[in-house]
Amino acid sequence: MEQYKQEFIEFMIDCNVLKFGDFVTKSGRNTPFFVNTGFYRTGAQLQRLGQYYAKAIKESFGLDFDVLFGPAYKGIPLTVATTMAISQEYGKDIRYCSNRKEVKDHGDKGILLGSPIVDGDRVVIIEDVTTAGTSIQETLPIIKAQGDVHPVGLVVSVDRMERGQGTKSALKEIEEKYGLKTTAIVTMAEVVEHLYNREYKGKVIIDDKLKGAIDAYYEKYGV
């Protein structure tokens, strides 16, 4: 596993973003692990997060695109942090854009925040995590309503590696249904590989009991 992926896994734990216990996902699944990017709360944390996203985007999609779109609300700081990181790390100036939950009817009108999306734009979508692929159904129509635009791909922080609406993984379903390439900074398999029965800061994060719960979850929802 690449060094930056190992660092990112530990970074998520340090920021209390990657948690283990008993949770319910947006899609209603009981899960022993949860990723909440809302716990990136400082400038230094967002700066590092943007760098990890930028590296994943560059490796999977390259930098030949125009706009990075992050769905409201969590996608807003992700787009800002990542476009700044792409500029700083790779010298490429990418526009950022997010949607509003409500259409604004005065001043800077419309549903978009940040850069407009115009005909011919190539757009990469950035999200925190995709479990069942439901959020992309809301995001793509907003982007495509802006004109003759070309959605290039979707990047998430963690690939949960579980079924979407059918028998395939959520990210694979998105690729096939919408023609979008997808990628993640890390997969849950890489998280387990890095943390299982290994001490981090004096504590074993994934012990045999937790590993059993994760395995049981994937028996039910995995691909």
PDB file of C-alpha atoms in Angstrom:
ATOM      1  CA  MET A   1       0.000   0.000   0.000  1.00  0.00           C
ATOM      2  CA  GLU A   2       1.291   3.473  -0.879  1.00  0.00           C
ATOM      3  CA  GLN A   3       2.682   5.559   1.959  1.00  0.00           C
ATOM      4  CA  TYR A   4       0.188   8.392   1.457  1.00  0.00           C
ATOM      5  CA  LYS A   5      -2.708   5.952   1.902  1.00  0.00           C
ATOM      6  CA  GLN A   6      -1.310   4.709   5.208  1.00  0.00           C
ATOM      7  CA  GLU A   7      -0.867   8.308   6.325  1.00  0.00           C
ATOM      8  CA  PHE A   8      -4.423   9.165   5.288  1.00  0.00           C
ATOM      9  CA  ILE A   9      -5.895   6.281   7.303  1.00  0.00           C
ATOM     10  CA  GLU A  10      -4.056   7.456  10.416  1.00  0.00           C
ATOM     11  CA  PHE A  11      -5.024  11.051   9.634  1.00  0.00           C
ATOM     12  CA  MET A  12      -8.718  10.061   9.633  1.00  0.00           C
ATOM     13  CA  ILE A  13      -8.318   8.419  13.038  1.00  0.00           C
ATOM     14  CA  ASP A  14      -6.481  11.437  14.459  1.00  0.00           C
ATOM     15  CA  CYS A  15      -9.286  13.725  13.253  1.00  0.00           C
ATOM     16  CA  ASN A  16     -12.007  11.432  14.663  1.00  0.00           C
ATOM     17  CA  VAL A  17     -13.395  11.092  11.144  1.00  0.00           C
ATOM     18  CA  LEU A  18     -13.067   7.309  10.906  1.00  0.00           C
ATOM     19  CA  LYS A  19     -14.973   5.708  13.762  1.00  0.00           C
ATOM     20  CA  PHE A  20     -15.758   2.161  14.782  1.00  0.00           C
ATOM     21  CA  GLY A  21     -18.801   1.091  16.787  1.00  0.00           C
ATOM     22  CA  ASP A  22     -22.510   0.859  15.982  1.00  0.00           C
ATOM     23  CA  PHE A  23     -23.848   3.311  13.415  1.00  0.00           C
ATOM     24  CA  VAL A  24     -26.620   3.672  10.836  1.00  0.00           C
ATOM     25  CA  THR A  25     -25.747   4.919   7.349  1.00  0.00           C
ATOM     26  CA  LYS A  26     -27.809   7.357   5.260  1.00  0.00           C
ATOM     27  CA  SER A  27     -29.099   4.333   3.343  1.00  0.00           C
ATOM     28  CA  GLY A  28     -30.327   2.743   6.596  1.00  0.00           C
ATOM     29  CA  ARG A  29     -27.683   0.071   7.058  1.00  0.00           C
ATOM     30  CA  ASN A  30     -26.354  -0.800  10.512  1.00  0.00           C
ATOM     31  CA  THR A  31     -22.594  -0.587  10.181  1.00  0.00           C
ATOM     32  CA  PRO A  32     -19.602  -1.159  12.497  1.00  0.00           C
ATOM     33  CA  PHE A  33     -17.639   1.685  10.886  1.00  0.00           C
ATOM     34  CA  PHE A  34     -18.483   5.229   9.882  1.00  0.00           C
ATOM     35  CA  VAL A  35     -16.744   8.041   8.016  1.00  0.00           C
ATOM     36  CA  ASN A  36     -17.804  11.601   8.854  1.00  0.00           C
ATOM     37  CA  THR A  37     -15.785  14.288   7.105  1.00  0.00           C
ATOM     38  CA  GLY A  38     -17.624  16.891   9.172  1.00  0.00           C
ATOM     39  CA  PHE A  39     -14.973  16.263  11.822  1.00  0.00           C
ATOM     40  CA  TYR A  40     -12.280  17.935   9.725  1.00  0.00           C
ATOM     41  CA  ARG A  41     -12.563  21.203  11.590  1.00  0.00           C
ATOM     42  CA  THR A  42      -9.317  23.161  11.413  1.00  0.00           C
ATOM     43  CA  GLY A  43      -7.414  24.914   8.673  1.00  0.00           C
ATOM     44  CA  ALA A  44      -4.477  22.532   9.009  1.00  0.00           C
ATOM     45  CA  GLN A  45      -6.752  19.495   8.757  1.00  0.00           C
ATOM     46  CA  LEU A  46      -8.515  20.831   5.662  1.00  0.00           C
ATOM     47  CA  GLN A  47      -5.174  21.665   4.067  1.00  0.00           C
ATOM     48  CA  ARG A  48      -3.967  18.088   4.487  1.00  0.00           C
ATOM     49  CA  LEU A  49      -7.302  16.649   3.374  1.00  0.00           C
ATOM     50  CA  GLY A  50      -7.171  18.711   0.204  1.00  0.00           C
ATOM     51  CA  GLN A  51      -3.690  17.377  -0.532  1.00  0.00           C
ATOM     52  CA  TYR A  52      -4.856  13.759  -0.221  1.00  0.00           C
ATOM     53  CA  TYR A  53      -7.835  14.388  -2.479  1.00  0.00           C
ATOM     54  CA  ALA A  54      -5.657  16.231  -4.991  1.00  0.00           C
ATOM     55  CA  LYS A  55      -3.252  13.297  -5.195  1.00  0.00           C
ATOM     56  CA  ALA A  56      -6.085  10.794  -5.711  1.00  0.00           C
ATOM     57  CA  ILE A  57      -7.636  12.979  -8.426  1.00  0.00           C
ATOM     58  CA  LYS A  58      -4.347  13.451 -10.250  1.00  0.00           C
ATOM     59  CA  GLU A  59      -3.552   9.731 -10.164  1.00  0.00           C
ATOM     60  CA  SER A  60      -6.990   8.630 -11.412  1.00  0.00           C
ATOM     61  CA  PHE A  61      -8.251  11.442 -13.649  1.00  0.00           C
ATOM     62  CA  GLY A  62      -5.250  13.635 -14.351  1.00  0.00           C
ATOM     63  CA  LEU A  63      -5.734  17.399 -14.205  1.00  0.00           C
ATOM     64  CA  ASP A  64      -7.314  18.010 -17.608  1.00  0.00           C
ATOM     65  CA  PHE A  65     -10.666  19.209 -16.273  1.00  0.00           C
ATOM     66  CA  ASP A  66     -12.226  22.583 -15.507  1.00  0.00           C
ATOM     67  CA  VAL A  67     -14.465  22.423 -12.447  1.00  0.00           C
ATOM     68  CA  LEU A  68     -14.477  20.513  -9.160  1.00  0.00           C
ATOM     69  CA  PHE A  69     -18.063  20.188  -7.924  1.00  0.00           C
ATOM     70  CA  GLY A  70     -18.930  19.380  -4.314  1.00  0.00           C
ATOM     71  CA  PRO A  71     -22.561  18.778  -3.302  1.00  0.00           C
ATOM     72  CA  ALA A  72     -23.824  20.884  -0.390  1.00  0.00           C
ATOM     73  CA  TYR A  73     -23.087  20.948   2.387  1.00  0.00           C
ATOM     74  CA  LYS A  74     -20.044  18.788   3.106  1.00  0.00           C
ATOM     75  CA  GLY A  75     -18.825  19.094  -0.460  1.00  0.00           C
ATOM     76  CA  ILE A  76     -18.349  22.858  -0.129  1.00  0.00           C
ATOM     77  CA  PRO A  77     -15.172  22.795   2.028  1.00  0.00           C
ATOM     78  CA  LEU A  78     -13.942  19.746   0.099  1.00  0.00           C
ATOM     79  CA  THR A  79     -14.011  21.637  -3.201  1.00  0.00           C
ATOM     80  CA  VAL A  80     -12.303  24.686  -1.726  1.00  0.00           C
ATOM     81  CA  ALA A  81      -9.554  22.722   0.043  1.00  0.00           C
ATOM     82  CA  THR A  82      -8.879  20.469  -2.936  1.00  0.00           C
ATOM     83  CA  THR A  83      -8.769  23.169  -5.617  1.00  0.00           C
ATOM     84  CA  MET A  84      -6.337  25.098  -3.428  1.00  0.00           C
ATOM     85  CA  ALA A  85      -4.203  21.958  -3.031  1.00  0.00           C
ATOM     86  CA  ILE A  86      -4.223  21.281  -6.787  1.00  0.00           C
ATOM     87  CA  SER A  87      -3.022  24.838  -7.373  1.00  0.00           C
ATOM     88  CA  GLN A  88      -0.318  24.633  -4.714  1.00  0.00           C
ATOM     89  CA  GLU A  89       0.897  21.101  -5.450  1.00  0.00           C
ATOM     90  CA  TYR A  90       0.553  20.929  -9.236  1.00  0.00           C
ATOM     91  CA  GLY A  91       0.242  24.513 -10.488  1.00  0.00           C
ATOM     92  CA  LYS A  92      -3.160  23.887 -12.093  1.00  0.00           C
ATOM     93  CA  ASP A  93      -5.939  26.421 -11.503  1.00  0.00           C
ATOM     94  CA  ILE A  94      -9.239  24.520 -11.220  1.00  0.00           C
ATOM     95  CA  ARG A  95     -12.537  26.310 -10.566  1.00  0.00           C
ATOM     96  CA  TYR A  96     -14.659  25.199  -7.629  1.00  0.00           C
ATOM     97  CA  CYS A  97     -18.433  24.951  -7.523  1.00  0.00           C
ATOM     98  CA  SER A  98     -21.120  23.714  -5.132  1.00  0.00           C
ATOM     99  CA  ASN A  99     -24.887  23.817  -5.060  1.00  0.00           C
ATOM    100  CA  ARG A 100     -27.178  25.595  -2.667  1.00  0.00           C
ATOM    101  CA  LYS A 101     -29.949  23.695  -0.947  1.00  0.00           C
ATOM    102  CA  GLU A 102     -32.312  26.544  -1.822  1.00  0.00           C
ATOM    103  CA  VAL A 103     -32.223  28.641  -4.997  1.00  0.00           C
ATOM    104  CA  LYS A 104     -31.141  32.220  -4.277  1.00  0.00           C
ATOM    105  CA  ASP A 105     -33.346  34.855  -5.937  1.00  0.00           C
ATOM    106  CA  HIS A 106     -31.281  37.985  -5.278  1.00  0.00           C
ATOM    107  CA  GLY A 107     -27.666  39.117  -5.571  1.00  0.00           C
ATOM    108  CA  ASP A 108     -25.644  36.151  -6.803  1.00  0.00           C
ATOM    109  CA  LYS A 109     -28.755  34.346  -8.031  1.00  0.00           C
ATOM    110  CA  GLY A 110     -29.265  30.693  -8.789  1.00  0.00           C
ATOM    111  CA  ILE A 111     -28.555  27.315  -7.287  1.00  0.00           C
ATOM    112  CA  LEU A 112     -24.756  27.377  -7.633  1.00  0.00           C
ATOM    113  CA  LEU A 113     -22.126  28.684  -5.256  1.00  0.00           C
ATOM    114  CA  GLY A 114     -18.656  29.534  -6.541  1.00  0.00           C
ATOM    115  CA  SER A 115     -17.877  29.273 -10.226  1.00  0.00           C
ATOM    116  CA  PRO A 116     -20.633  28.935 -12.824  1.00  0.00           C
ATOM    117  CA  ILE A 117     -20.610  25.780 -14.948  1.00  0.00           C
ATOM    118  CA  VAL A 118     -20.752  26.548 -18.675  1.00  0.00           C
ATOM    119  CA  ASP A 119     -20.995  24.656 -21.956  1.00  0.00           C
ATOM    120  CA  GLY A 120     -17.950  22.490 -22.583  1.00  0.00           C
ATOM    121  CA  ASP A 121     -16.821  22.291 -18.962  1.00  0.00           C
ATOM    122  CA  ARG A 122     -15.329  19.021 -17.778  1.00  0.00           C
ATOM    123  CA  VAL A 123     -16.461  18.398 -14.205  1.00  0.00           C
ATOM    124  CA  VAL A 124     -15.085  16.144 -11.469  1.00  0.00           C
ATOM    125  CA  ILE A 125     -17.425  15.522  -8.526  1.00  0.00           C
ATOM    126  CA  ILE A 126     -16.010  15.273  -5.009  1.00  0.00           C
ATOM    127  CA  GLU A 127     -17.820  13.652  -2.081  1.00  0.00           C
ATOM    128  CA  ASP A 128     -16.938  12.365   1.370  1.00  0.00           C
ATOM    129  CA  VAL A 129     -18.100   8.765   1.052  1.00  0.00           C
ATOM    130  CA  THR A 130     -20.567   6.799  -1.066  1.00  0.00           C
ATOM    131  CA  THR A 131     -22.464   3.929   0.551  1.00  0.00           C
ATOM    132  CA  ALA A 132     -25.379   3.093  -1.733  1.00  0.00           C
ATOM    133  CA  GLY A 133     -24.851   5.667  -4.487  1.00  0.00           C
ATOM    134  CA  THR A 134     -27.985   7.642  -3.664  1.00  0.00           C
ATOM    135  CA  SER A 135     -26.429  11.132  -3.498  1.00  0.00           C
ATOM    136  CA  ILE A 136     -25.121  11.064  -7.072  1.00  0.00           C
ATOM    137  CA  GLN A 137     -28.713  10.800  -8.284  1.00  0.00           C
ATOM    138  CA  GLU A 138     -29.311  14.278  -6.860  1.00  0.00           C
ATOM    139  CA  THR A 139     -25.982  15.755  -7.935  1.00  0.00           C
ATOM    140  CA  LEU A 140     -25.768  14.860 -11.626  1.00  0.00           C
ATOM    141  CA  PRO A 141     -29.058  16.502 -12.673  1.00  0.00           C
ATOM    142  CA  ILE A 142     -27.888  19.777 -11.090  1.00  0.00           C
ATOM    143  CA  ILE A 143     -24.636  19.668 -13.063  1.00  0.00           C
ATOM    144  CA  LYS A 144     -26.222  18.637 -16.359  1.00  0.00           C
ATOM    145  CA  ALA A 145     -28.889  21.332 -16.047  1.00  0.00           C
ATOM    146  CA  GLN A 146     -26.162  23.961 -16.408  1.00  0.00           C
ATOM    147  CA  GLY A 147     -25.558  23.232 -20.093  1.00  0.00           C
ATOM    148  CA  ASP A 148     -23.556  20.980 -22.374  1.00  0.00           C
ATOM    149  CA  VAL A 149     -21.144  19.832 -19.675  1.00  0.00           C
ATOM    150  CA  HIS A 150     -19.110  16.655 -19.353  1.00  0.00           C
ATOM    151  CA  PRO A 151     -19.010  14.897 -15.957  1.00  0.00           C
ATOM    152  CA  VAL A 152     -15.606  13.201 -15.884  1.00  0.00           C
ATOM    153  CA  GLY A 153     -15.521  11.320 -12.610  1.00  0.00           C
ATOM    154  CA  LEU A 154     -16.307  11.001  -8.934  1.00  0.00           C
ATOM    155  CA  VAL A 155     -13.757  10.976  -6.129  1.00  0.00           C
ATOM    156  CA  VAL A 156     -14.566   9.989  -2.533  1.00  0.00           C
ATOM    157  CA  SER A 157     -12.360   9.754   0.517  1.00  0.00           C
ATOM    158  CA  VAL A 158     -13.251   6.159   1.385  1.00  0.00           C
ATOM    159  CA  ASP A 159     -14.683   3.408  -0.793  1.00  0.00           C
ATOM    160  CA  ARG A 160     -16.869   1.420   1.601  1.00  0.00           C
ATOM    161  CA  MET A 161     -16.781  -1.511  -0.870  1.00  0.00           C
ATOM    162  CA  GLU A 162     -20.392  -2.549  -0.441  1.00  0.00           C
ATOM    163  CA  ARG A 163     -23.419  -3.091  -2.616  1.00  0.00           C
ATOM    164  CA  GLY A 164     -25.294  -0.133  -3.975  1.00  0.00           C
ATOM    165  CA  GLN A 165     -28.879  -0.527  -5.174  1.00  0.00           C
ATOM    166  CA  GLY A 166     -28.235  -3.973  -6.675  1.00  0.00           C
ATOM    167  CA  THR A 167     -25.555  -6.653  -6.446  1.00  0.00           C
ATOM    168  CA  LYS A 168     -22.562  -4.570  -7.539  1.00  0.00           C
ATOM    169  CA  SER A 169     -20.604  -2.040  -5.521  1.00  0.00           C
ATOM    170  CA  ALA A 170     -22.017   1.476  -5.283  1.00  0.00           C
ATOM    171  CA  LEU A 171     -19.060   2.934  -7.150  1.00  0.00           C
ATOM    172  CA  LYS A 172     -19.250   0.267  -9.883  1.00  0.00           C
ATOM    173  CA  GLU A 173     -22.977   0.966 -10.280  1.00  0.00           C
ATOM    174  CA  ILE A 174     -22.253   4.671 -10.656  1.00  0.00           C
ATOM    175  CA  GLU A 175     -19.634   3.937 -13.308  1.00  0.00           C
ATOM    176  CA  GLU A 176     -21.991   1.740 -15.309  1.00  0.00           C
ATOM    177  CA  LYS A 177     -25.174   3.788 -14.902  1.00  0.00           C
ATOM    178  CA  TYR A 178     -23.743   7.258 -15.441  1.00  0.00           C
ATOM    179  CA  GLY A 179     -20.551   6.597 -17.374  1.00  0.00           C
ATOM    180  CA  LEU A 180     -18.492   8.164 -14.613  1.00  0.00           C
ATOM    181  CA  LYS A 181     -15.058   6.952 -13.630  1.00  0.00           C
ATOM    182  CA  THR A 182     -14.793   6.633  -9.846  1.00  0.00           C
ATOM    183  CA  THR A 183     -11.928   6.558  -7.388  1.00  0.00           C
ATOM    184  CA  ALA A 184     -11.216   6.820  -3.669  1.00  0.00           C
ATOM    185  CA  ILE A 185      -8.256   7.904  -1.598  1.00  0.00           C
ATOM    186  CA  VAL A 186      -8.474   4.561   0.229  1.00  0.00           C
ATOM    187  CA  THR A 187     -10.744   1.519   0.328  1.00  0.00           C
ATOM    188  CA  MET A 188     -12.067  -0.140   3.470  1.00  0.00           C
ATOM    189  CA  ALA A 189     -10.006  -3.194   2.578  1.00  0.00           C
ATOM    190  CA  GLU A 190      -6.901  -1.003   2.795  1.00  0.00           C
ATOM    191  CA  VAL A 191      -8.118   0.454   6.103  1.00  0.00           C
ATOM    192  CA  VAL A 192      -8.553  -3.026   7.588  1.00  0.00           C
ATOM    193  CA  GLU A 193      -5.230  -4.201   6.162  1.00  0.00           C
ATOM    194  CA  HIS A 194      -3.410  -1.286   7.756  1.00  0.00           C
ATOM    195  CA  LEU A 195      -5.119  -1.350  11.168  1.00  0.00           C
ATOM    196  CA  TYR A 196      -5.951  -4.991  11.916  1.00  0.00           C
ATOM    197  CA  ASN A 197      -4.095  -6.227  15.012  1.00  0.00           C
ATOM    198  CA  ARG A 198      -1.654  -3.359  14.684  1.00  0.00           C
ATOM    199  CA  GLU A 199      -1.020  -0.787  17.357  1.00  0.00           C
ATOM    200  CA  TYR A 200      -1.430   2.864  16.489  1.00  0.00           C
ATOM    201  CA  LYS A 201      -0.473   5.309  19.227  1.00  0.00           C
ATOM    202  CA  GLY A 202      -0.499   2.511  21.774  1.00  0.00           C
ATOM    203  CA  LYS A 203      -3.902   1.097  20.833  1.00  0.00           C
ATOM    204  CA  VAL A 204      -5.087  -1.672  18.521  1.00  0.00           C
ATOM    205  CA  ILE A 205      -7.830  -0.030  16.497  1.00  0.00           C
ATOM    206  CA  ILE A 206      -9.207  -3.155  14.789  1.00  0.00           C
ATOM    207  CA  ASP A 207      -8.967  -6.205  17.042  1.00  0.00           C
ATOM    208  CA  ASP A 208     -10.355  -9.688  16.373  1.00  0.00           C
ATOM    209  CA  LYS A 209     -13.836  -8.785  17.686  1.00  0.00           C
ATOM    210  CA  LEU A 210     -14.158  -5.710  15.496  1.00  0.00           C
ATOM    211  CA  LYS A 211     -12.697  -7.565  12.518  1.00  0.00           C
ATOM    212  CA  GLY A 212     -15.429 -10.179  13.001  1.00  0.00           C
ATOM    213  CA  ALA A 213     -18.122  -7.471  12.982  1.00  0.00           C
ATOM    214  CA  ILE A 214     -16.673  -5.940   9.821  1.00  0.00           C
ATOM    215  CA  ASP A 215     -16.513  -9.364   8.149  1.00  0.00           C
ATOM    216  CA  ALA A 216     -20.156 -10.016   9.115  1.00  0.00           C
ATOM    217  CA  TYR A 217     -21.167  -6.664   7.665  1.00  0.00           C
ATOM    218  CA  TYR A 218     -19.522  -7.508   4.364  1.00  0.00           C
ATOM    219  CA  GLU A 219     -21.149 -10.913   4.299  1.00  0.00           C
ATOM    220  CA  LYS A 220     -24.466  -9.052   4.301  1.00  0.00           C
ATOM    221  CA  TYR A 221     -23.679  -5.981   2.209  1.00  0.00           C
ATOM    222  CA  GLY A 222     -20.358  -6.666   0.515  1.00  0.00           C
ATOM    223  CA  VAL A 223     -19.765  -7.507  -3.137  1.00  0.00           C
TER     224      VAL A 223
END
